[in-house]
XYZ file of N, CA and C in Angstrom:
690
model
N 7.047 -32.022 -2.222
C 7.861 -33.112 -2.741
C 8.998 -33.397 -1.759
N 9.164 -34.686 -1.374
C 10.208 -35.036 -0.411
C 11.580 -34.929 -1.057
N 12.544 -34.507 -0.283
C 13.902 -34.419 -0.803
C 14.470 -35.817 -1.010
N 15.252 -35.963 -2.079
C 15.829 -37.260 -2.389
C 17.115 -37.453 -1.589
N 17.423 -38.709 -1.281
C 18.591 -38.998 -0.464
C 19.858 -39.096 -1.281
N 20.268 -38.005 -1.882
C 21.470 -38.017 -2.703
C 22.713 -37.794 -1.844
N 23.814 -38.361 -2.307
C 25.112 -38.120 -1.657
C 26.088 -37.581 -2.697
N 27.078 -36.877 -2.236
C 28.061 -36.312 -3.136
C 29.465 -36.632 -2.631
N 30.414 -36.671 -3.542
C 31.802 -36.877 -3.163
C 32.530 -35.549 -3.236
N 33.724 -35.520 -2.692
C 34.497 -34.282 -2.718
C 34.802 -33.840 -4.145
N 34.754 -34.795 -5.079
C 35.071 -34.466 -6.478
C 33.889 -33.801 -7.188
N 32.699 -33.867 -6.563
C 31.508 -33.282 -7.200
C 31.474 -31.784 -6.945
N 31.979 -31.031 -7.899
C 31.971 -29.577 -7.775
C 30.793 -29.035 -8.581
N 29.796 -28.420 -7.934
C 28.590 -27.998 -8.663
C 28.853 -26.795 -9.566
N 28.205 -26.800 -10.693
C 28.160 -25.633 -11.578
C 26.689 -25.331 -11.842
N 26.322 -24.069 -11.755
C 24.907 -23.699 -11.835
C 24.561 -23.177 -13.233
N 23.515 -23.750 -13.832
C 23.011 -23.232 -15.096
C 22.140 -22.010 -14.856
N 21.523 -21.957 -13.706
C 20.714 -20.801 -13.319
C 21.029 -20.470 -11.866
N 20.763 -19.249 -11.484
C 21.021 -18.806 -10.120
C 20.276 -19.685 -9.118
N 20.947 -20.273 -8.128
C 20.239 -21.127 -7.165
C 19.222 -20.376 -6.315
N 19.263 -19.043 -6.350
C 18.251 -18.279 -5.625
C 16.973 -18.107 -6.436
N 16.978 -18.526 -7.706
C 15.789 -18.384 -8.542
C 14.826 -19.526 -8.257
N 13.664 -19.518 -8.922
C 12.636 -20.518 -8.639
C 13.026 -21.908 -9.113
N 13.773 -21.987 -10.200
C 14.216 -23.304 -10.649
C 15.628 -23.199 -11.227
N 16.384 -24.269 -11.095
C 17.757 -24.242 -11.575
C 18.262 -25.676 -11.751
N 19.415 -25.781 -12.397
C 20.011 -27.077 -12.708
C 21.436 -27.103 -12.178
N 21.805 -28.204 -11.547
C 23.140 -28.337 -10.945
C 23.876 -29.525 -11.557
N 25.126 -29.316 -11.862
C 25.966 -30.432 -12.303
C 26.146 -31.398 -11.141
N 25.859 -32.689 -11.382
C 25.913 -33.676 -10.300
C 26.869 -34.796 -10.712
N 28.069 -34.746 -10.189
C 29.048 -35.745 -10.585
C 29.565 -35.482 -11.988
N 30.000 -36.539 -12.662
C 30.632 -36.387 -13.971
C 29.647 -36.504 -15.128
N 28.556 -37.212 -14.935
C 27.694 -37.496 -16.084
C 26.207 -37.303 -15.803
N 25.848 -36.581 -14.775
C 24.432 -36.378 -14.496
C 24.185 -34.948 -14.021
N 22.915 -34.574 -14.085
C 22.503 -33.225 -13.692
C 21.292 -33.331 -12.766
N 21.254 -32.449 -11.783
C 20.134 -32.419 -10.840
C 19.262 -31.204 -11.127
N 17.950 -31.418 -11.161
C 16.994 -30.321 -11.357
C 16.391 -29.950 -10.013
N 16.247 -28.655 -9.784
C 15.687 -28.162 -8.522
C 14.519 -27.213 -8.802
N 13.571 -27.227 -7.896
C 12.472 -26.256 -7.932
C 12.277 -25.725 -6.522
N 12.468 -24.400 -6.367
C 12.363 -23.773 -5.043
C 13.259 -24.471 -4.019
N 14.454 -24.867 -4.456
C 15.418 -25.462 -3.551
C 15.211 -26.937 -3.282
N 14.164 -27.529 -3.838
C 13.881 -28.944 -3.611
C 14.260 -29.749 -4.847
N 14.984 -30.876 -4.699
C 15.358 -31.682 -5.865
C 14.122 -32.221 -6.601
N 14.152 -32.132 -7.903
C 13.094 -32.705 -8.740
C 13.516 -34.083 -9.231
N 14.803 -34.244 -9.570
C 15.313 -35.528 -10.052
C 16.683 -35.355 -10.675
N 17.296 -36.460 -11.086
C 18.582 -36.408 -11.782
C 18.380 -36.888 -13.215
N 19.154 -36.305 -14.127
C 18.958 -36.565 -15.554
C 20.303 -36.694 -16.238
N 20.285 -37.354 -17.387
C 21.519 -37.613 -18.085
C 22.082 -36.414 -18.816
N 21.225 -35.446 -19.153
C 21.702 -34.255 -19.851
C 21.190 -33.002 -19.152
N 21.920 -31.918 -19.387
C 21.490 -30.644 -18.803
C 20.133 -30.229 -19.342
N 19.881 -30.460 -20.642
C 18.608 -30.064 -21.256
C 17.432 -30.788 -20.610
N 17.587 -32.086 -20.340
C 16.517 -32.851 -19.691
C 16.245 -32.328 -18.285
N 17.330 -32.027 -17.567
C 17.174 -31.522 -16.204
C 16.488 -30.159 -16.198
N 16.886 -29.279 -17.118
C 16.267 -27.953 -17.150
C 14.800 -28.043 -17.535
N 14.463 -28.921 -18.493
C 13.059 -29.092 -18.890
C 12.222 -29.563 -17.708
N 12.773 -30.486 -16.901
C 12.044 -30.992 -15.735
C 11.845 -29.891 -14.706
N 12.892 -29.081 -14.482
C 12.782 -27.989 -13.518
C 11.753 -26.959 -13.973
N 11.763 -26.633 -15.273
C 10.796 -25.669 -15.799
C 9.375 -26.200 -15.699
N 9.198 -27.505 -15.970
C 7.861 -28.108 -15.871
C 7.314 -28.000 -14.457
N 8.181 -28.278 -13.483
C 7.756 -28.183 -12.083
C 7.398 -26.746 -11.730
N 8.194 -25.810 -12.244
C 7.943 -24.388 -11.987
C 6.617 -23.948 -12.587
N 6.370 -24.295 -13.848
C 5.138 -23.887 -14.522
C 3.913 -24.530 -13.887
N 4.078 -25.740 -13.340
C 2.962 -26.376 -12.633
C 2.577 -25.547 -11.417
N 3.584 -24.979 -10.747
C 3.294 -24.106 -9.614
C 2.612 -22.829 -10.039
N 3.041 -22.274 -11.185
C 2.411 -21.070 -11.708
C 0.945 -21.323 -12.036
N 0.663 -22.496 -12.629
C -0.704 -22.808 -13.043
C -1.662 -22.862 -11.868
N -1.146 -23.099 -10.670
C -2.010 -23.200 -9.500
C -2.271 -21.849 -8.844
N -1.537 -20.817 -9.255
C -1.725 -19.508 -8.637
C -3.057 -18.911 -9.094
N -3.958 -18.592 -8.173
C -5.281 -18.095 -8.570
C -5.241 -16.639 -9.031
N -6.201 -16.275 -9.861
C -6.369 -14.897 -10.316
C -7.775 -14.439 -9.942
N -7.858 -13.288 -9.310
C -9.160 -12.705 -8.982
C -9.357 -11.453 -9.831
N -10.471 -11.387 -10.545
C -10.791 -10.236 -11.388
C -12.062 -9.604 -10.840
N -12.002 -8.307 -10.545
C -13.142 -7.598 -9.957
C -13.523 -6.438 -10.864
N -14.783 -6.431 -11.330
C -15.287 -5.252 -12.028
C -16.016 -4.397 -11.002
N -15.953 -3.072 -11.171
C -16.591 -2.186 -10.192
C -16.906 -0.846 -10.844
N -17.687 -0.030 -10.141
C -18.007 1.313 -10.593
C -17.473 2.339 -9.606
N -16.706 3.310 -10.112
C -16.193 4.364 -9.243
C -17.332 5.155 -8.600
N -18.480 5.194 -9.267
C -19.614 5.916 -8.722
C -20.257 5.240 -7.527
N -19.839 4.012 -7.225
C -20.399 3.269 -6.089
C -19.404 3.109 -4.945
N -18.288 3.814 -5.010
C -17.335 3.729 -3.909
C -15.910 3.576 -4.389
N -14.994 3.473 -3.450
C -13.578 3.370 -3.757
C -13.264 2.071 -4.492
N -12.210 2.070 -5.295
C -11.793 0.828 -5.961
C -11.425 -0.233 -4.931
N -11.653 -1.500 -5.249
C -11.248 -2.567 -4.318
C -9.732 -2.710 -4.319
N -9.155 -3.239 -3.249
C -7.711 -3.485 -3.229
C -7.324 -4.437 -4.359
N -6.239 -4.120 -5.072
C -5.819 -4.949 -6.198
C -4.343 -4.709 -6.488
N -3.724 -5.661 -7.154
C -2.343 -5.496 -7.587
C -2.266 -4.616 -8.830
N -3.342 -4.621 -9.619
C -3.401 -3.817 -10.834
C -4.822 -3.303 -10.992
N -4.984 -1.981 -11.102
C -6.305 -1.364 -11.257
C -6.346 -0.601 -12.577
N -7.400 -0.847 -13.364
C -7.543 -0.231 -14.681
C -8.798 0.643 -14.679
N -8.641 1.906 -15.070
C -9.729 2.889 -15.097
C -10.156 3.107 -16.549
N -11.390 2.721 -16.881
C -11.894 2.825 -18.253
C -12.722 4.081 -18.491
N -12.882 4.937 -17.491
C -13.858 6.026 -17.576
C -13.563 7.043 -18.667
N -12.317 7.447 -18.815
C -11.998 8.582 -19.673
C -11.670 8.220 -21.115
N -11.248 6.992 -21.373
C -10.668 6.687 -22.676
C -11.515 5.799 -23.579
N -12.620 5.282 -23.079
C -13.406 4.352 -23.882
C -14.891 4.721 -23.831
N -15.534 4.666 -24.970
C -16.927 5.080 -25.106
C -17.819 4.344 -24.113
N -18.725 5.089 -23.517
C -19.625 4.541 -22.500
C -20.969 4.192 -23.133
N -21.384 2.918 -23.142
C -22.694 2.560 -23.692
C -23.851 3.275 -23.002
N -23.609 3.773 -21.800
C -24.656 4.450 -21.024
C -25.208 5.672 -21.754
N -24.398 6.278 -22.632
C -24.872 7.482 -23.321
C -26.036 7.169 -24.237
N -26.189 5.911 -24.637
C -27.345 5.470 -25.417
C -28.415 5.029 -24.430
N -29.532 5.726 -24.412
C -30.576 5.448 -23.410
C -31.084 4.014 -23.470
N -30.980 3.359 -24.632
C -31.475 1.988 -24.747
C -30.589 0.989 -24.008
N -29.383 1.423 -23.603
C -28.457 0.536 -22.897
C -28.466 0.746 -21.389
N -29.052 1.816 -20.912
C -28.859 2.211 -19.514
C -29.319 1.178 -18.503
N -30.402 0.519 -18.759
C -30.914 -0.453 -17.797
C -30.343 -1.847 -18.024
N -29.519 -2.010 -19.054
C -28.918 -3.306 -19.346
C -27.598 -3.462 -18.592
N -27.090 -4.679 -18.570
C -25.792 -4.952 -17.959
C -24.938 -5.767 -18.930
N -23.757 -6.120 -18.487
C -22.843 -6.906 -19.320
C -23.389 -8.294 -19.627
N -24.427 -8.707 -18.929
C -25.018 -10.010 -19.198
C -25.797 -10.016 -20.507
N -26.102 -8.833 -21.046
C -26.850 -8.722 -22.302
C -25.868 -8.712 -23.475
N -26.162 -9.493 -24.504
C -25.270 -9.589 -25.660
C -25.022 -8.244 -26.318
N -26.048 -7.385 -26.339
C -25.896 -6.082 -27.000
C -24.838 -5.231 -26.305
N -24.791 -5.314 -24.984
C -23.778 -4.569 -24.240
C -22.391 -5.119 -24.552
N -22.273 -6.443 -24.585
C -20.992 -7.059 -24.900
C -20.495 -6.637 -26.271
N -21.384 -6.635 -27.262
C -20.982 -6.238 -28.614
C -20.580 -4.763 -28.653
N -21.333 -3.926 -27.946
C -21.031 -2.489 -27.946
C -19.669 -2.211 -27.328
N -19.354 -2.892 -26.246
C -18.078 -2.652 -25.562
C -16.914 -3.209 -26.380
N -17.045 -4.441 -26.857
C -15.927 -5.061 -27.575
C -15.687 -4.430 -28.944
N -16.659 -3.700 -29.468
C -16.462 -3.006 -30.740
C -15.883 -1.603 -30.545
N -15.692 -1.198 -29.313
C -15.104 0.110 -29.016
C -13.617 0.098 -29.352
N -13.165 1.126 -30.051
C -11.754 1.207 -30.425
C -10.857 1.111 -29.190
N -9.914 0.219 -29.244
C -8.948 0.070 -28.160
C -9.281 -1.022 -27.161
N -10.532 -1.415 -27.048
C -10.910 -2.422 -26.047
C -10.288 -3.795 -26.342
N -10.337 -4.299 -27.577
C -9.692 -5.608 -27.823
C -8.203 -5.586 -27.487
N -7.523 -4.495 -27.855
C -6.102 -4.393 -27.554
C -5.859 -4.317 -26.052
N -6.747 -3.632 -25.346
C -6.606 -3.538 -23.894
C -6.757 -4.907 -23.245
N -7.741 -5.673 -23.680
C -7.955 -7.008 -23.115
C -6.732 -7.887 -23.357
N -6.146 -7.788 -24.548
C -4.939 -8.562 -24.843
C -3.791 -8.146 -23.933
N -3.644 -6.833 -23.750
C -2.574 -6.326 -22.892
C -2.775 -6.771 -21.445
N -4.014 -6.759 -20.973
C -4.297 -7.186 -19.603
C -4.026 -8.679 -19.426
N -4.275 -9.448 -20.473
C -3.961 -10.879 -20.411
C -2.469 -11.078 -20.175
N -1.642 -10.354 -20.938
C -0.195 -10.447 -20.762
C 0.223 -9.950 -19.375
N -0.420 -8.876 -18.914
C -0.063 -8.315 -17.608
C -0.339 -9.319 -16.491
N -1.494 -9.969 -16.544
C -1.826 -10.955 -15.515
C -0.837 -12.114 -15.554
N -0.509 -12.580 -16.758
C 0.453 -13.675 -16.873
C 1.807 -13.278 -16.298
N 2.209 -12.027 -16.524
C 3.480 -11.553 -15.979
C 3.456 -11.542 -14.455
N 2.356 -11.058 -13.864
C 2.234 -11.033 -12.408
C 2.282 -12.451 -11.833
N 1.717 -13.416 -12.553
C 1.597 -14.767 -12.022
C 2.921 -15.519 -11.997
N 3.952 -15.001 -12.656
C 5.231 -15.689 -12.601
C 5.805 -15.708 -11.192
N 5.273 -14.886 -10.316
C 5.703 -14.912 -8.912
C 5.102 -16.095 -8.167
N 4.148 -16.791 -8.806
C 3.418 -17.905 -8.197
C 2.609 -17.460 -6.985
N 2.286 -16.178 -6.908
C 1.453 -15.648 -5.827
C 0.083 -15.268 -6.401
N -0.956 -15.243 -5.572
C -2.266 -14.820 -6.059
C -2.216 -13.417 -6.655
N -3.022 -13.187 -7.687
C -3.057 -11.896 -8.376
C -4.489 -11.383 -8.395
N -4.666 -10.094 -8.080
C -5.986 -9.465 -8.150
C -5.929 -8.304 -9.134
N -6.851 -8.320 -10.092
C -6.980 -7.250 -11.084
C -8.345 -6.610 -10.917
N -8.387 -5.278 -10.817
C -9.649 -4.547 -10.703
C -9.850 -3.703 -11.953
N -11.057 -3.759 -12.518
C -11.386 -3.004 -13.727
C -12.587 -2.126 -13.413
N -12.430 -0.805 -13.552
C -13.501 0.108 -13.161
C -13.977 1.009 -14.278
N -15.273 1.332 -14.237
C -15.856 2.374 -15.085
C -16.725 3.229 -14.159
N -17.708 3.934 -14.685
C -18.509 4.812 -13.826
C -19.458 4.009 -12.941
N -20.282 3.168 -13.572
C -21.294 2.442 -12.813
C -20.995 0.982 -12.577
N -20.024 0.426 -13.297
C -19.694 -0.983 -13.121
C -20.655 -1.933 -13.787
N -21.501 -1.412 -14.692
C -22.524 -2.252 -15.326
C -22.147 -2.666 -16.751
N -21.378 -1.831 -17.435
C -21.122 -2.060 -18.860
C -19.659 -2.355 -19.154
N -18.842 -1.303 -19.300
C -17.467 -1.464 -19.767
C -16.631 -2.376 -18.871
N -16.580 -2.059 -17.591
C -15.711 -2.837 -16.698
C -16.170 -4.286 -16.592
N -17.479 -4.506 -16.550
C -17.997 -5.867 -16.406
C -17.724 -6.703 -17.649
N -17.840 -6.092 -18.836
C -17.560 -6.824 -20.075
C -16.085 -7.172 -20.159
N -15.212 -6.193 -19.918
C -13.773 -6.438 -19.999
C -13.357 -7.512 -18.991
N -13.856 -7.435 -17.778
C -13.512 -8.426 -16.753
C -13.974 -9.821 -17.152
N -15.181 -9.910 -17.717
C -15.728 -11.208 -18.118
C -14.900 -11.845 -19.224
N -14.577 -11.069 -20.255
C -13.812 -11.620 -21.381
C -12.402 -12.007 -20.936
N -11.797 -11.181 -20.098
C -10.463 -11.502 -19.595
C -10.490 -12.806 -18.805
N -11.500 -12.975 -17.966
C -11.635 -14.211 -17.205
C -11.791 -15.427 -18.100
N -12.570 -15.281 -19.181
C -12.761 -16.386 -20.120
C -11.449 -16.773 -20.790
N -10.664 -15.770 -21.173
C -9.378 -16.055 -21.831
C -8.422 -16.792 -20.900
N -8.351 -16.345 -19.663
C -7.436 -16.978 -18.714
C -7.875 -18.412 -18.402
N -9.173 -18.630 -18.288
C -9.661 -19.988 -18.010
C -9.335 -20.932 -19.162
N -9.389 -20.415 -20.398
C -9.032 -21.262 -21.541
C -7.567 -21.689 -21.482
N -6.757 -20.903 -20.774
C -5.348 -21.248 -20.593
C -5.141 -22.171 -19.396
N -6.233 -22.593 -18.764
C -6.143 -23.478 -17.615
C -5.852 -22.777 -16.307
N -6.058 -21.459 -16.273
C -5.769 -20.676 -15.075
C -7.045 -20.521 -14.246
N -7.005 -20.843 -12.968
C -8.202 -20.670 -12.133
C -8.515 -19.191 -11.935
N -9.760 -18.811 -12.163
C -10.173 -17.408 -12.087
C -11.391 -17.277 -11.178
N -11.334 -16.299 -10.290
C -12.484 -15.933 -9.471
C -12.972 -14.578 -9.965
N -14.110 -14.564 -10.664
C -14.645 -13.348 -11.276
C -15.727 -12.755 -10.386
N -15.569 -11.480 -10.022
C -16.522 -10.791 -9.147
C -16.993 -9.516 -9.832
N -18.311 -9.356 -9.955
C -18.890 -8.107 -10.452
C -19.475 -7.366 -9.242
N -18.680 -6.467 -8.692
C -19.076 -5.824 -7.437
C -20.335 -4.982 -7.567
N -20.456 -4.257 -8.677
C -21.533 -3.259 -8.777
C -22.460 -3.451 -9.970
N -22.311 -4.541 -10.696
C -23.060 -4.686 -11.948
C -24.570 -4.632 -11.743
N -25.062 -5.121 -10.624
C -26.510 -5.168 -10.410
C -26.999 -4.068 -9.463
N -26.176 -3.077 -9.235
C -26.606 -1.932 -8.422
C -27.373 -0.949 -9.298
N -28.125 -0.023 -8.690
C -28.945 0.911 -9.468
C -28.120 1.746 -10.442
N -28.762 2.118 -11.542
C -28.107 2.964 -12.546
C -27.809 4.327 -11.931
N -26.607 4.824 -12.179
C -26.201 6.134 -11.659
C -26.706 7.225 -12.589
N -27.380 8.221 -12.032
C -27.850 9.360 -12.815
C -26.676 10.234 -13.207
N -26.567 10.540 -14.475
C -25.521 11.432 -14.952
C -26.066 12.855 -15.013
N -25.202 13.870 -15.007
C -25.650 15.265 -15.057
C -26.582 15.567 -16.220
N -26.291 15.027 -17.396
C -27.101 15.307 -18.577
C -28.495 14.697 -18.466
N -28.692 13.784 -17.492
C -29.991 13.134 -17.325
C -30.783 13.760 -16.183
N -30.340 14.919 -15.726
C -31.076 15.594 -14.666
C -30.524 15.349 -13.296
N -29.382 14.710 -13.222
C -28.802 14.410 -11.918
C -27.859 15.483 -11.428
N -27.737 16.616 -12.132
C -26.821 17.661 -11.719
C -26.610 18.653 -12.834
N -25.691 19.562 -12.673
C -25.424 20.599 -13.661
C -24.410 20.106 -14.678
N -24.625 20.485 -15.928
C -23.659 20.195 -16.975
C -22.895 21.463 -17.301
N -21.754 21.308 -17.960
C -20.971 22.479 -18.358
C -21.779 23.366 -19.291
N -22.548 22.743 -20.197
C -23.370 23.524 -21.117
C -24.452 24.295 -20.359
N -25.050 23.612 -19.360
C -26.095 24.281 -18.587
C -25.561 25.451 -17.782
N -24.384 25.266 -17.213
C -23.772 26.347 -16.440
C -23.454 27.534 -17.339
N -22.932 27.265 -18.533
C -22.620 28.341 -19.466
C -23.883 29.102 -19.865
N -24.983 28.367 -20.073
C -26.242 29.018 -20.446
C -26.750 29.918 -19.325
N -26.642 29.439 -18.083
C -27.074 30.258 -16.947
C -26.221 31.515 -16.818
N -24.923 31.357 -17.061
C -24.031 32.510 -16.989
C -24.392 33.554 -18.051
N -24.682 33.082 -19.264
C -25.057 34.002 -20.339
C -26.367 34.728 -20.022
N -27.314 33.986 -19.461
C -28.595 34.614 -19.092
C -28.394 35.652 -18.000
N -27.508 35.346 -17.042
C -27.251 36.301 -15.967
C -26.601 37.574 -16.487
N -25.650 37.400 -17.407
C -24.993 38.578 -17.974
C -25.983 39.417 -18.769
N -26.868 38.769 -19.516
C -27.876 39.499 -20.294
C -28.822 40.262 -19.376
N -29.185 39.628 -18.258
C -30.092 40.296 -17.314
C -29.433 41.520 -16.690
N -28.134 41.395 -16.369
C -27.420 42.531 -15.800
C -27.318 43.683 -16.796
N -27.054 43.355 -18.051
C -26.961 44.388 -19.074
C -28.300 45.100 -19.264
N -29.383 44.310 -19.230
C -30.717 44.910 -19.409
C -31.087 45.800 -18.233
N -30.619 45.417 -17.045
C -30.986 46.180 -15.847
C -30.071 47.359 -15.607
N -28.954 47.425 -16.331
C -27.978 48.479 -16.084
C -28.554 49.891 -16.184
N -29.339 50.238 -17.239
C -29.886 51.599 -17.319
C -30.754 51.962 -16.124
N -31.601 51.030 -15.706
C -32.500 51.308 -14.584
C -31.704 51.500 -13.299
N -30.690 50.653 -13.113
C -29.860 50.784 -11.914
C -29.139 52.131 -11.933
N -28.629 52.537 -13.117
C -27.944 53.835 -13.244
C -28.860 54.991 -12.923
N -30.104 54.905 -13.372
C -31.062 55.985 -13.106
C -31.354 56.120 -11.634
N -31.496 54.968 -10.939
C -31.747 55.012 -9.504
C -30.568 55.632 -8.779
N -29.366 55.259 -9.179
C -28.168 55.810 -8.530
C -28.064 57.320 -8.785
N -28.393 57.794 -9.996
C -28.355 59.215 -10.306
C -29.381 59.973 -9.448
N -30.550 59.375 -9.298
C -31.602 60.026 -8.494
C -31.179 60.137 -7.047
N -30.518 59.064 -6.553
C -30.070 59.094 -5.165
C -28.988 60.163 -4.984
N -28.124 60.294 -5.975
C -27.057 61.297 -5.905
C -27.643 62.718 -5.872
N -28.638 62.989 -6.756
C -29.281 64.315 -6.781
C -29.985 64.622 -5.481
N -30.577 63.601 -4.878
C -31.323 63.826 -3.629
C -30.397 64.210 -2.495
N -29.171 63.745 -2.572
C -28.224 64.034 -1.495
C -27.542 65.377 -1.745
């Protein structure tokens, strides 16, 4: 916006309704008018302070509305989290649909996965909180990146990222939604034969202790025989 060709007299002593270092502010202009500013650039002059402040706020919010938001869903099992201003880890606190074998080959694109994730205790509240968090970040009028991760990036993180993107778009906010790992192969979990589980390790330990106890008499007899021979 081009600066307006305003002039002032020595009698025009400015008074600030808001800090001139902030994104928008209002200045007393002469005896009966007010000037609205956005990022140091004049927006216009108005007959009342309220009109000037409303104009300055409108210009400010228009700038906020243009700030893009990037939402990335990902799986920690497929690599490091992507760079982001805010990263949310869903692995430990929210039920994983993967534990149900009928969900393992599905992704967030399936309605059943969406229903399973959104019915998980805490997920609706989390999505609401993330909506507020993104809006708070955007007041800087700078691009914002939010990363949402789970184990494989196919279920929880992808559903949360999708719903959050839909909510922001309904508010007129431009959103770039990326599912980094949603279509990558399913990650084998320990309980599915991909490694040792705590229960399996405990069972092996118990079997080893039982074997040692059973072998103890025989080992003692061999040691006694060796002692007598010497």
